[in-house]
Amino acid sequence: MTDPQIERKLIEIMRIINESDRPVGARIIADELRNRGYNLGERAVRYHLRILDERGFTEKHGYTGRSITLRGKEELEEALIGDRLDFVITRIEDLIYRTDYDPVTKQGNVIVNVSYVDKDDFEKTADLMRSAVDYSISPRVGIFEEDSEDIFVSPGKVGIATVCSITFDGVLLRHGIPVKPNFGGILAVENNEPVVFKDLISYRGTSIDPIKIFLMRQSTSVTGLLQSGSGTILANMRSIPQSAAGDARLLFQQLHESDIGGLLAMDNESGNVLGAPVDVGMSGIVVSVGVNALAVVEEYGIDVTTRPVSMIMDYGTMKTL
């Protein structure tokens, strides 16, 4: 039996290979692993790939790279679910720690989600995203073409980075405020005001990002919200000590001044915020998520693949869509 840490890395390597529609080489895998919080060089990646080859989970295609086998796909679906339960929150906490955006100087790295659409759909996608910017985090995005050196983009696709709401957790932590990501969920909005969470998933109780789960379920109604002021959006809740609530509000105001918004609610010692439970002595903070702008694109029938909480990115390089 291989060390659990190695097993976890093997699974993530298989995920990366499985997400590509062509063989993937060690360099691209190493780059993507760094984006996901793993610091493995090409040499270490090759070592892990040899293990996967020996198990029959991957297949080598000369110097082109590896593809995943049917046996590998089956293993990816079923293996090590218990070991992966804490993976999502572990990766999120790593990205939170690496976030260094300063809302005063307006410089530094933020956490981003990365979505992929067909090139032919990009202009329509951009128009729809602009219409939903009020329910996102920031009007700024990063655009990656298929020749990008930063991330792998399949031929015929465009990558779109949106600011992730977990960036708030990184900024809070950087300013000395302990923060705990609690839930991702579907939030009902009526007359343009947040009302109550209709469904919640704990970040510590799943091996898949909660926001990604709700995206796959196509649970949103951002279109209805844009048309009538009532609908459902994706949001998440984190908690901080009540004694830090005043400092947190100031930080959120500073972030808003640098085009990073999305704050929906903070609890007022009620034990819950918009229906999400809050521990005694803690304040709950609800924020809309960056991929709401992509949720509306999916609602219009455009094929989108999204990886929430994907990587960190220099906010200064992102441009208004």
PDB file of C-alpha atoms in Angstrom:
ATOM      1  CA  MET A   1       0.000   0.000   0.000  1.00  0.00           C
ATOM      2  CA  THR A   2       1.467   3.373  -1.046  1.00  0.00           C
ATOM      3  CA  ASP A   3       1.689   6.297   1.382  1.00  0.00           C
ATOM      4  CA  PRO A   4      -1.703   8.143   1.592  1.00  0.00           C
ATOM      5  CA  GLN A   5      -0.069  11.430   0.544  1.00  0.00           C
ATOM      6  CA  ILE A   6       1.297   9.779  -2.602  1.00  0.00           C
ATOM      7  CA  GLU A   7      -2.102   8.228  -3.293  1.00  0.00           C
ATOM      8  CA  ARG A   8      -3.715  11.654  -3.051  1.00  0.00           C
ATOM      9  CA  LYS A   9      -1.213  13.085  -5.544  1.00  0.00           C
ATOM     10  CA  LEU A  10      -1.773  10.135  -7.897  1.00  0.00           C
ATOM     11  CA  ILE A  11      -5.503  10.796  -7.880  1.00  0.00           C
ATOM     12  CA  GLU A  12      -5.005  14.490  -8.635  1.00  0.00           C
ATOM     13  CA  ILE A  13      -2.657  13.656 -11.516  1.00  0.00           C
ATOM     14  CA  MET A  14      -5.304  11.313 -12.932  1.00  0.00           C
ATOM     15  CA  ARG A  15      -7.880  14.087 -12.619  1.00  0.00           C
ATOM     16  CA  ILE A  16      -5.688  16.452 -14.614  1.00  0.00           C
ATOM     17  CA  ILE A  17      -5.106  13.866 -17.350  1.00  0.00           C
ATOM     18  CA  ASN A  18      -8.798  12.954 -17.405  1.00  0.00           C
ATOM     19  CA  GLU A  19      -9.833  16.606 -17.822  1.00  0.00           C
ATOM     20  CA  SER A  20      -7.774  16.942 -21.001  1.00  0.00           C
ATOM     21  CA  ASP A  21      -8.988  15.822 -24.423  1.00  0.00           C
ATOM     22  CA  ARG A  22      -5.445  14.967 -25.550  1.00  0.00           C
ATOM     23  CA  PRO A  23      -2.320  13.363 -23.996  1.00  0.00           C
ATOM     24  CA  VAL A  24      -0.728  15.500 -21.287  1.00  0.00           C
ATOM     25  CA  GLY A  25       2.999  15.797 -20.551  1.00  0.00           C
ATOM     26  CA  ALA A  26       4.813  16.035 -17.209  1.00  0.00           C
ATOM     27  CA  ARG A  27       5.500  19.788 -17.499  1.00  0.00           C
ATOM     28  CA  ILE A  28       1.841  20.704 -17.988  1.00  0.00           C
ATOM     29  CA  ILE A  29       0.844  18.338 -15.175  1.00  0.00           C
ATOM     30  CA  ALA A  30       3.427  19.905 -12.831  1.00  0.00           C
ATOM     31  CA  ASP A  31       2.161  23.420 -13.685  1.00  0.00           C
ATOM     32  CA  GLU A  32      -1.449  22.449 -13.070  1.00  0.00           C
ATOM     33  CA  LEU A  33      -0.569  20.690  -9.811  1.00  0.00           C
ATOM     34  CA  ARG A  34       0.973  23.938  -8.560  1.00  0.00           C
ATOM     35  CA  ASN A  35      -2.263  25.727  -9.447  1.00  0.00           C
ATOM     36  CA  ARG A  36      -4.085  23.181  -7.290  1.00  0.00           C
ATOM     37  CA  GLY A  37      -1.767  23.540  -4.313  1.00  0.00           C
ATOM     38  CA  TYR A  38       0.770  20.747  -4.948  1.00  0.00           C
ATOM     39  CA  ASN A  39       4.433  21.666  -5.240  1.00  0.00           C
ATOM     40  CA  LEU A  40       5.712  18.846  -7.471  1.00  0.00           C
ATOM     41  CA  GLY A  41       8.411  19.349 -10.102  1.00  0.00           C
ATOM     42  CA  GLU A  42       8.556  17.554 -13.445  1.00  0.00           C
ATOM     43  CA  ARG A  43      10.905  14.882 -12.094  1.00  0.00           C
ATOM     44  CA  ALA A  44       8.535  14.044  -9.221  1.00  0.00           C
ATOM     45  CA  VAL A  45       5.580  14.010 -11.633  1.00  0.00           C
ATOM     46  CA  ARG A  46       7.379  11.488 -13.857  1.00  0.00           C
ATOM     47  CA  TYR A  47       7.914   9.253 -10.821  1.00  0.00           C
ATOM     48  CA  HIS A  48       4.183   9.336 -10.062  1.00  0.00           C
ATOM     49  CA  LEU A  49       3.329   8.718 -13.723  1.00  0.00           C
ATOM     50  CA  ARG A  50       5.435   5.545 -13.715  1.00  0.00           C
ATOM     51  CA  ILE A  51       3.358   4.275 -10.781  1.00  0.00           C
ATOM     52  CA  LEU A  52       0.151   5.017 -12.679  1.00  0.00           C
ATOM     53  CA  ASP A  53       1.511   3.281 -15.812  1.00  0.00           C
ATOM     54  CA  GLU A  54       2.419   0.193 -13.778  1.00  0.00           C
ATOM     55  CA  ARG A  55      -1.083   0.047 -12.311  1.00  0.00           C
ATOM     56  CA  GLY A  56      -2.634   0.329 -15.759  1.00  0.00           C
ATOM     57  CA  PHE A  57      -4.332   3.627 -14.945  1.00  0.00           C
ATOM     58  CA  THR A  58      -2.485   5.682 -17.579  1.00  0.00           C
ATOM     59  CA  GLU A  59      -1.016   5.023 -21.013  1.00  0.00           C
ATOM     60  CA  LYS A  60       2.108   6.646 -22.445  1.00  0.00           C
ATOM     61  CA  HIS A  61       2.051   8.056 -25.996  1.00  0.00           C
ATOM     62  CA  GLY A  62       5.737   8.549 -26.752  1.00  0.00           C
ATOM     63  CA  TYR A  63       6.897  12.108 -26.065  1.00  0.00           C
ATOM     64  CA  THR A  64       3.357  13.478 -26.396  1.00  0.00           C
ATOM     65  CA  GLY A  65       2.281  12.571 -22.871  1.00  0.00           C
ATOM     66  CA  ARG A  66      -0.206  10.332 -21.071  1.00  0.00           C
ATOM     67  CA  SER A  67      -3.867   9.589 -21.424  1.00  0.00           C
ATOM     68  CA  ILE A  68      -6.073   7.899 -18.848  1.00  0.00           C
ATOM     69  CA  THR A  69      -7.238   4.322 -19.425  1.00  0.00           C
ATOM     70  CA  LEU A  70     -10.715   2.887 -18.781  1.00  0.00           C
ATOM     71  CA  ARG A  71      -9.321   1.240 -15.672  1.00  0.00           C
ATOM     72  CA  GLY A  72      -7.961   4.605 -14.591  1.00  0.00           C
ATOM     73  CA  LYS A  73     -11.365   6.267 -15.075  1.00  0.00           C
ATOM     74  CA  GLU A  74     -12.980   3.581 -12.919  1.00  0.00           C
ATOM     75  CA  GLU A  75     -10.357   4.098 -10.219  1.00  0.00           C
ATOM     76  CA  LEU A  76     -10.887   7.838 -10.348  1.00  0.00           C
ATOM     77  CA  GLU A  77     -14.611   7.359  -9.761  1.00  0.00           C
ATOM     78  CA  GLU A  78     -14.381   4.905  -6.889  1.00  0.00           C
ATOM     79  CA  ALA A  79     -11.003   4.931  -5.133  1.00  0.00           C
ATOM     80  CA  LEU A  80     -10.117   6.595  -1.842  1.00  0.00           C
ATOM     81  CA  ILE A  81     -13.350   8.514  -1.272  1.00  0.00           C
ATOM     82  CA  GLY A  82     -12.749   8.490   2.460  1.00  0.00           C
ATOM     83  CA  ASP A  83      -9.194   9.757   2.055  1.00  0.00           C
ATOM     84  CA  ARG A  84     -10.402  12.576  -0.199  1.00  0.00           C
ATOM     85  CA  LEU A  85     -13.090  13.921   2.143  1.00  0.00           C
ATOM     86  CA  ASP A  86     -10.822  16.637   3.519  1.00  0.00           C
ATOM     87  CA  PHE A  87      -9.141  17.370   0.175  1.00  0.00           C
ATOM     88  CA  VAL A  88     -11.362  20.290  -0.870  1.00  0.00           C
ATOM     89  CA  ILE A  89     -10.987  22.232   2.371  1.00  0.00           C
ATOM     90  CA  THR A  90      -7.240  21.460   2.509  1.00  0.00           C
ATOM     91  CA  ARG A  91      -6.716  22.897  -0.989  1.00  0.00           C
ATOM     92  CA  ILE A  92      -8.899  25.915  -0.190  1.00  0.00           C
ATOM     93  CA  GLU A  93      -6.976  26.623   3.004  1.00  0.00           C
ATOM     94  CA  ASP A  94      -3.704  26.461   1.052  1.00  0.00           C
ATOM     95  CA  LEU A  95      -4.982  29.028  -1.484  1.00  0.00           C
ATOM     96  CA  ILE A  96      -6.309  31.236   1.325  1.00  0.00           C
ATOM     97  CA  TYR A  97      -2.844  31.276   2.862  1.00  0.00           C
ATOM     98  CA  ARG A  98      -1.255  32.183  -0.502  1.00  0.00           C
ATOM     99  CA  THR A  99      -3.638  35.113  -1.122  1.00  0.00           C
ATOM    100  CA  ASP A 100      -1.831  38.415  -0.548  1.00  0.00           C
ATOM    101  CA  TYR A 101      -4.103  41.016  -2.135  1.00  0.00           C
ATOM    102  CA  ASP A 102      -3.986  44.374  -0.332  1.00  0.00           C
ATOM    103  CA  PRO A 103      -7.197  46.424  -0.796  1.00  0.00           C
ATOM    104  CA  VAL A 104      -5.361  49.643   0.145  1.00  0.00           C
ATOM    105  CA  THR A 105      -2.533  49.417  -2.403  1.00  0.00           C
ATOM    106  CA  LYS A 106      -4.802  47.446  -4.773  1.00  0.00           C
ATOM    107  CA  GLN A 107      -1.971  45.008  -5.494  1.00  0.00           C
ATOM    108  CA  GLY A 108      -1.420  41.300  -4.997  1.00  0.00           C
ATOM    109  CA  ASN A 109      -2.827  37.859  -5.768  1.00  0.00           C
ATOM    110  CA  VAL A 110      -6.476  36.846  -5.561  1.00  0.00           C
ATOM    111  CA  ILE A 111      -8.050  33.412  -5.835  1.00  0.00           C
ATOM    112  CA  VAL A 112      -9.818  32.762  -9.138  1.00  0.00           C
ATOM    113  CA  ASN A 113     -12.199  30.246 -10.654  1.00  0.00           C
ATOM    114  CA  VAL A 114     -11.380  29.116 -14.188  1.00  0.00           C
ATOM    115  CA  SER A 115     -14.088  28.324 -16.740  1.00  0.00           C
ATOM    116  CA  TYR A 116     -13.766  27.071 -20.312  1.00  0.00           C
ATOM    117  CA  VAL A 117     -16.042  27.824 -23.283  1.00  0.00           C
ATOM    118  CA  ASP A 118     -15.808  27.272 -27.028  1.00  0.00           C
ATOM    119  CA  LYS A 119     -14.189  30.138 -28.916  1.00  0.00           C
ATOM    120  CA  ASP A 120     -17.321  30.469 -31.047  1.00  0.00           C
ATOM    121  CA  ASP A 121     -19.361  31.109 -27.887  1.00  0.00           C
ATOM    122  CA  PHE A 122     -17.003  33.612 -26.285  1.00  0.00           C
ATOM    123  CA  GLU A 123     -18.649  36.857 -27.441  1.00  0.00           C
ATOM    124  CA  LYS A 124     -22.108  35.714 -26.328  1.00  0.00           C
ATOM    125  CA  THR A 125     -20.579  34.465 -23.076  1.00  0.00           C
ATOM    126  CA  ALA A 126     -18.948  37.854 -22.444  1.00  0.00           C
ATOM    127  CA  ASP A 127     -22.255  39.664 -23.038  1.00  0.00           C
ATOM    128  CA  LEU A 128     -24.103  37.398 -20.599  1.00  0.00           C
ATOM    129  CA  MET A 129     -21.369  37.737 -17.979  1.00  0.00           C
ATOM    130  CA  ARG A 130     -21.574  41.529 -18.170  1.00  0.00           C
ATOM    131  CA  SER A 131     -25.331  41.351 -17.542  1.00  0.00           C
ATOM    132  CA  ALA A 132     -24.789  39.337 -14.337  1.00  0.00           C
ATOM    133  CA  VAL A 133     -21.806  41.241 -12.937  1.00  0.00           C
ATOM    134  CA  ASP A 134     -23.871  42.593 -10.003  1.00  0.00           C
ATOM    135  CA  TYR A 135     -24.271  39.035  -8.710  1.00  0.00           C
ATOM    136  CA  SER A 136     -20.608  38.168  -9.159  1.00  0.00           C
ATOM    137  CA  ILE A 137     -17.492  39.351  -7.290  1.00  0.00           C
ATOM    138  CA  SER A 138     -15.718  41.626  -9.746  1.00  0.00           C
ATOM    139  CA  PRO A 139     -16.121  42.927 -13.304  1.00  0.00           C
ATOM    140  CA  ARG A 140     -12.479  41.980 -13.928  1.00  0.00           C
ATOM    141  CA  VAL A 141     -11.552  38.688 -15.582  1.00  0.00           C
ATOM    142  CA  GLY A 142      -8.490  36.949 -16.944  1.00  0.00           C
ATOM    143  CA  ILE A 143      -8.609  35.516 -20.463  1.00  0.00           C
ATOM    144  CA  PHE A 144      -6.490  32.525 -21.498  1.00  0.00           C
ATOM    145  CA  GLU A 145      -6.074  31.448 -25.109  1.00  0.00           C
ATOM    146  CA  GLU A 146      -5.080  27.911 -26.118  1.00  0.00           C
ATOM    147  CA  ASP A 147      -1.409  28.944 -26.408  1.00  0.00           C
ATOM    148  CA  SER A 148      -1.355  30.240 -22.814  1.00  0.00           C
ATOM    149  CA  GLU A 149       1.750  29.466 -20.779  1.00  0.00           C
ATOM    150  CA  ASP A 150      -0.144  29.890 -17.498  1.00  0.00           C
ATOM    151  CA  ILE A 151      -2.732  27.105 -17.761  1.00  0.00           C
ATOM    152  CA  PHE A 152      -3.598  24.368 -20.216  1.00  0.00           C
ATOM    153  CA  VAL A 153      -6.429  25.357 -22.591  1.00  0.00           C
ATOM    154  CA  SER A 154      -7.733  22.777 -25.051  1.00  0.00           C
ATOM    155  CA  PRO A 155      -7.746  23.662 -28.766  1.00  0.00           C
ATOM    156  CA  GLY A 156     -10.870  25.579 -29.727  1.00  0.00           C
ATOM    157  CA  LYS A 157     -11.475  26.731 -26.154  1.00  0.00           C
ATOM    158  CA  VAL A 158     -11.025  29.951 -24.191  1.00  0.00           C
ATOM    159  CA  GLY A 159     -10.280  30.037 -20.452  1.00  0.00           C
ATOM    160  CA  ILE A 160     -11.999  32.694 -18.333  1.00  0.00           C
ATOM    161  CA  ALA A 161     -10.775  33.466 -14.804  1.00  0.00           C
ATOM    162  CA  THR A 162     -13.249  35.096 -12.410  1.00  0.00           C
ATOM    163  CA  VAL A 163     -12.445  36.354  -8.917  1.00  0.00           C
ATOM    164  CA  CYS A 164     -13.425  33.717  -6.353  1.00  0.00           C
ATOM    165  CA  SER A 165     -15.268  34.677  -3.169  1.00  0.00           C
ATOM    166  CA  ILE A 166     -12.746  32.673  -1.123  1.00  0.00           C
ATOM    167  CA  THR A 167     -10.440  35.647  -1.817  1.00  0.00           C
ATOM    168  CA  PHE A 168     -12.273  37.360   1.044  1.00  0.00           C
ATOM    169  CA  ASP A 169     -11.074  34.639   3.412  1.00  0.00           C
ATOM    170  CA  GLY A 170      -7.487  35.251   2.302  1.00  0.00           C
ATOM    171  CA  VAL A 171      -7.764  39.001   2.831  1.00  0.00           C
ATOM    172  CA  LEU A 172      -9.353  38.521   6.266  1.00  0.00           C
ATOM    173  CA  LEU A 173      -6.627  36.100   7.314  1.00  0.00           C
ATOM    174  CA  ARG A 174      -3.878  38.407   6.033  1.00  0.00           C
ATOM    175  CA  HIS A 175      -5.269  41.134   8.298  1.00  0.00           C
ATOM    176  CA  GLY A 176      -5.201  38.916  11.367  1.00  0.00           C
ATOM    177  CA  ILE A 177      -8.844  37.799  11.352  1.00  0.00           C
ATOM    178  CA  PRO A 178      -9.290  34.022  11.815  1.00  0.00           C
ATOM    179  CA  VAL A 179     -11.751  32.746   9.229  1.00  0.00           C
ATOM    180  CA  LYS A 180     -13.390  29.391   8.546  1.00  0.00           C
ATOM    181  CA  PRO A 181     -15.149  28.540   5.245  1.00  0.00           C
ATOM    182  CA  ASN A 182     -18.403  26.853   6.287  1.00  0.00           C
ATOM    183  CA  PHE A 183     -20.943  26.299   3.524  1.00  0.00           C
ATOM    184  CA  GLY A 184     -21.624  26.690  -0.158  1.00  0.00           C
ATOM    185  CA  GLY A 185     -25.258  26.895  -1.153  1.00  0.00           C
ATOM    186  CA  ILE A 186     -28.202  28.064  -3.220  1.00  0.00           C
ATOM    187  CA  LEU A 187     -29.543  31.406  -2.019  1.00  0.00           C
ATOM    188  CA  ALA A 188     -33.046  32.648  -2.775  1.00  0.00           C
ATOM    189  CA  VAL A 189     -33.336  36.315  -3.755  1.00  0.00           C
ATOM    190  CA  GLU A 190     -36.634  38.221  -3.813  1.00  0.00           C
ATOM    191  CA  ASN A 191     -37.056  41.804  -5.003  1.00  0.00           C
ATOM    192  CA  ASN A 192     -33.261  41.935  -5.405  1.00  0.00           C
ATOM    193  CA  GLU A 193     -32.741  41.181  -1.693  1.00  0.00           C
ATOM    194  CA  PRO A 194     -31.176  37.956  -0.331  1.00  0.00           C
ATOM    195  CA  VAL A 195     -33.761  35.974   1.651  1.00  0.00           C
ATOM    196  CA  VAL A 196     -32.672  32.489   2.709  1.00  0.00           C
ATOM    197  CA  PHE A 197     -30.447  29.585   1.718  1.00  0.00           C
ATOM    198  CA  LYS A 198     -32.529  26.881   0.027  1.00  0.00           C
ATOM    199  CA  ASP A 199     -29.749  24.296   0.211  1.00  0.00           C
ATOM    200  CA  LEU A 200     -26.330  24.073   1.883  1.00  0.00           C
ATOM    201  CA  ILE A 201     -23.297  21.781   1.638  1.00  0.00           C
ATOM    202  CA  SER A 202     -20.453  21.917   4.160  1.00  0.00           C
ATOM    203  CA  TYR A 203     -16.961  22.475   2.781  1.00  0.00           C
ATOM    204  CA  ARG A 204     -15.681  19.898   5.277  1.00  0.00           C
ATOM    205  CA  GLY A 205     -18.167  17.200   4.349  1.00  0.00           C
ATOM    206  CA  THR A 206     -17.498  16.636   0.657  1.00  0.00           C
ATOM    207  CA  SER A 207     -14.698  15.579  -1.672  1.00  0.00           C
ATOM    208  CA  ILE A 208     -16.066  17.931  -4.366  1.00  0.00           C
ATOM    209  CA  ASP A 209     -16.324  21.697  -4.079  1.00  0.00           C
ATOM    210  CA  PRO A 210     -19.929  22.517  -2.998  1.00  0.00           C
ATOM    211  CA  ILE A 211     -20.252  25.272  -5.595  1.00  0.00           C
ATOM    212  CA  LYS A 212     -19.232  22.824  -8.326  1.00  0.00           C
ATOM    213  CA  ILE A 213     -21.892  20.393  -7.101  1.00  0.00           C
ATOM    214  CA  PHE A 214     -24.613  23.042  -7.400  1.00  0.00           C
ATOM    215  CA  LEU A 215     -23.318  24.062 -10.829  1.00  0.00           C
ATOM    216  CA  MET A 216     -23.549  20.447 -12.000  1.00  0.00           C
ATOM    217  CA  ARG A 217     -27.111  20.276 -10.659  1.00  0.00           C
ATOM    218  CA  GLN A 218     -27.964  23.456 -12.616  1.00  0.00           C
ATOM    219  CA  SER A 219     -29.598  24.793  -9.462  1.00  0.00           C
ATOM    220  CA  THR A 220     -29.453  28.518 -10.211  1.00  0.00           C
ATOM    221  CA  SER A 221     -31.968  30.940 -11.684  1.00  0.00           C
ATOM    222  CA  VAL A 222     -29.822  33.993 -12.314  1.00  0.00           C
ATOM    223  CA  THR A 223     -31.800  34.659 -15.495  1.00  0.00           C
ATOM    224  CA  GLY A 224     -35.010  34.991 -13.486  1.00  0.00           C
ATOM    225  CA  LEU A 225     -33.251  37.361 -11.120  1.00  0.00           C
ATOM    226  CA  LEU A 226     -32.109  39.570 -13.997  1.00  0.00           C
ATOM    227  CA  GLN A 227     -35.589  39.629 -15.496  1.00  0.00           C
ATOM    228  CA  SER A 228     -37.774  40.034 -12.410  1.00  0.00           C
ATOM    229  CA  GLY A 229     -35.541  40.640  -9.403  1.00  0.00           C
ATOM    230  CA  SER A 230     -36.319  37.212  -7.962  1.00  0.00           C
ATOM    231  CA  GLY A 231     -34.410  33.985  -8.452  1.00  0.00           C
ATOM    232  CA  THR A 232     -31.594  31.892  -6.999  1.00  0.00           C
ATOM    233  CA  ILE A 233     -27.840  32.428  -6.980  1.00  0.00           C
ATOM    234  CA  LEU A 234     -24.778  30.632  -5.668  1.00  0.00           C
ATOM    235  CA  ALA A 235     -23.311  31.949  -2.428  1.00  0.00           C
ATOM    236  CA  ASN A 236     -21.110  30.776   0.393  1.00  0.00           C
ATOM    237  CA  MET A 237     -20.803  31.470   4.095  1.00  0.00           C
ATOM    238  CA  ARG A 238     -17.740  31.779   6.292  1.00  0.00           C
ATOM    239  CA  SER A 239     -17.466  32.601  10.003  1.00  0.00           C
ATOM    240  CA  ILE A 240     -15.171  34.898  11.986  1.00  0.00           C
ATOM    241  CA  PRO A 241     -15.027  35.856  15.693  1.00  0.00           C
ATOM    242  CA  GLN A 242     -17.735  38.382  16.558  1.00  0.00           C
ATOM    243  CA  SER A 243     -15.058  40.647  18.037  1.00  0.00           C
ATOM    244  CA  ALA A 244     -13.562  41.024  14.537  1.00  0.00           C
ATOM    245  CA  ALA A 245     -16.823  41.974  12.782  1.00  0.00           C
ATOM    246  CA  GLY A 246     -16.075  45.714  12.769  1.00  0.00           C
ATOM    247  CA  ASP A 247     -12.640  45.242  11.225  1.00  0.00           C
ATOM    248  CA  ALA A 248     -14.126  42.860   8.661  1.00  0.00           C
ATOM    249  CA  ARG A 249     -16.714  45.436   7.576  1.00  0.00           C
ATOM    250  CA  LEU A 250     -13.937  47.972   7.011  1.00  0.00           C
ATOM    251  CA  LEU A 251     -12.001  45.474   4.880  1.00  0.00           C
ATOM    252  CA  PHE A 252     -15.085  44.714   2.807  1.00  0.00           C
ATOM    253  CA  GLN A 253     -15.549  48.443   2.174  1.00  0.00           C
ATOM    254  CA  GLN A 254     -11.915  48.753   1.074  1.00  0.00           C
ATOM    255  CA  LEU A 255     -12.325  45.744  -1.215  1.00  0.00           C
ATOM    256  CA  HIS A 256     -15.465  47.266  -2.741  1.00  0.00           C
ATOM    257  CA  GLU A 257     -13.455  50.359  -3.618  1.00  0.00           C
ATOM    258  CA  SER A 258     -11.091  48.167  -5.661  1.00  0.00           C
ATOM    259  CA  ASP A 259     -13.925  46.518  -7.643  1.00  0.00           C
ATOM    260  CA  ILE A 260     -14.149  43.446  -5.416  1.00  0.00           C
ATOM    261  CA  GLY A 261     -17.663  43.164  -3.991  1.00  0.00           C
ATOM    262  CA  GLY A 262     -20.330  40.573  -3.385  1.00  0.00           C
ATOM    263  CA  LEU A 263     -21.053  40.935   0.355  1.00  0.00           C
ATOM    264  CA  LEU A 264     -24.673  39.922   0.930  1.00  0.00           C
ATOM    265  CA  ALA A 265     -25.050  39.692   4.706  1.00  0.00           C
ATOM    266  CA  MET A 266     -23.346  39.514   8.108  1.00  0.00           C
ATOM    267  CA  ASP A 267     -25.242  38.006  11.041  1.00  0.00           C
ATOM    268  CA  ASN A 268     -26.273  40.104  14.010  1.00  0.00           C
ATOM    269  CA  GLU A 269     -25.784  37.635  16.886  1.00  0.00           C
ATOM    270  CA  SER A 270     -28.845  35.701  15.734  1.00  0.00           C
ATOM    271  CA  GLY A 271     -27.253  32.260  15.555  1.00  0.00           C
ATOM    272  CA  ASN A 272     -27.795  32.132  11.813  1.00  0.00           C
ATOM    273  CA  VAL A 273     -27.364  34.250   8.724  1.00  0.00           C
ATOM    274  CA  LEU A 274     -29.916  33.860   5.931  1.00  0.00           C
ATOM    275  CA  GLY A 275     -30.754  30.423   7.347  1.00  0.00           C
ATOM    276  CA  ALA A 276     -27.156  29.170   7.591  1.00  0.00           C
ATOM    277  CA  PRO A 277     -26.167  28.159  11.148  1.00  0.00           C
ATOM    278  CA  VAL A 278     -23.501  30.203  12.939  1.00  0.00           C
ATOM    279  CA  ASP A 279     -21.621  28.972  16.014  1.00  0.00           C
ATOM    280  CA  VAL A 280     -21.896  30.845  19.309  1.00  0.00           C
ATOM    281  CA  GLY A 281     -19.411  33.713  19.498  1.00  0.00           C
ATOM    282  CA  MET A 282     -18.963  33.814  15.742  1.00  0.00           C
ATOM    283  CA  SER A 283     -20.268  36.098  12.977  1.00  0.00           C
ATOM    284  CA  GLY A 284     -21.411  34.589   9.701  1.00  0.00           C
ATOM    285  CA  ILE A 285     -20.558  36.352   6.442  1.00  0.00           C
ATOM    286  CA  VAL A 286     -22.452  35.516   3.241  1.00  0.00           C
ATOM    287  CA  VAL A 287     -20.895  36.407  -0.116  1.00  0.00           C
ATOM    288  CA  SER A 288     -22.110  35.774  -3.667  1.00  0.00           C
ATOM    289  CA  VAL A 289     -19.677  33.735  -5.761  1.00  0.00           C
ATOM    290  CA  GLY A 290     -17.742  34.693  -8.868  1.00  0.00           C
ATOM    291  CA  VAL A 291     -19.151  31.921 -11.016  1.00  0.00           C
ATOM    292  CA  ASN A 292     -22.710  33.316 -10.883  1.00  0.00           C
ATOM    293  CA  ALA A 293     -21.681  35.148 -14.055  1.00  0.00           C
ATOM    294  CA  LEU A 294     -20.984  31.748 -15.650  1.00  0.00           C
ATOM    295  CA  ALA A 295     -24.134  30.168 -14.211  1.00  0.00           C
ATOM    296  CA  VAL A 296     -26.246  32.522 -16.318  1.00  0.00           C
ATOM    297  CA  VAL A 297     -24.225  31.460 -19.386  1.00  0.00           C
ATOM    298  CA  GLU A 298     -25.134  27.825 -18.701  1.00  0.00           C
ATOM    299  CA  GLU A 299     -28.781  28.819 -18.208  1.00  0.00           C
ATOM    300  CA  TYR A 300     -28.746  30.117 -21.785  1.00  0.00           C
ATOM    301  CA  GLY A 301     -27.623  26.694 -23.029  1.00  0.00           C
ATOM    302  CA  ILE A 302     -23.954  27.468 -23.656  1.00  0.00           C
ATOM    303  CA  ASP A 303     -21.616  24.631 -22.693  1.00  0.00           C
ATOM    304  CA  VAL A 304     -19.317  25.710 -19.840  1.00  0.00           C
ATOM    305  CA  THR A 305     -16.784  23.748 -17.797  1.00  0.00           C
ATOM    306  CA  THR A 306     -15.911  25.436 -14.513  1.00  0.00           C
ATOM    307  CA  ARG A 307     -13.302  24.719 -11.852  1.00  0.00           C
ATOM    308  CA  PRO A 308     -14.174  26.772  -8.754  1.00  0.00           C
ATOM    309  CA  VAL A 309     -11.371  27.847  -6.393  1.00  0.00           C
ATOM    310  CA  SER A 310      -8.854  26.973  -9.082  1.00  0.00           C
ATOM    311  CA  MET A 311      -5.635  29.001  -8.563  1.00  0.00           C
ATOM    312  CA  ILE A 312      -4.193  32.357  -7.517  1.00  0.00           C
ATOM    313  CA  MET A 313      -3.706  35.211  -9.988  1.00  0.00           C
ATOM    314  CA  ASP A 314      -2.289  38.732  -9.921  1.00  0.00           C
ATOM    315  CA  TYR A 315      -5.364  40.972  -9.718  1.00  0.00           C
ATOM    316  CA  GLY A 316      -3.490  43.723 -11.550  1.00  0.00           C
ATOM    317  CA  THR A 317      -3.338  41.580 -14.701  1.00  0.00           C
ATOM    318  CA  MET A 318      -7.119  41.102 -14.807  1.00  0.00           C
ATOM    319  CA  LYS A 319      -9.162  43.407 -17.045  1.00  0.00           C
ATOM    320  CA  THR A 320     -12.755  44.597 -17.083  1.00  0.00           C
ATOM    321  CA  LEU A 321     -14.765  42.350 -19.389  1.00  0.00           C
TER     322      LEU A 321
END
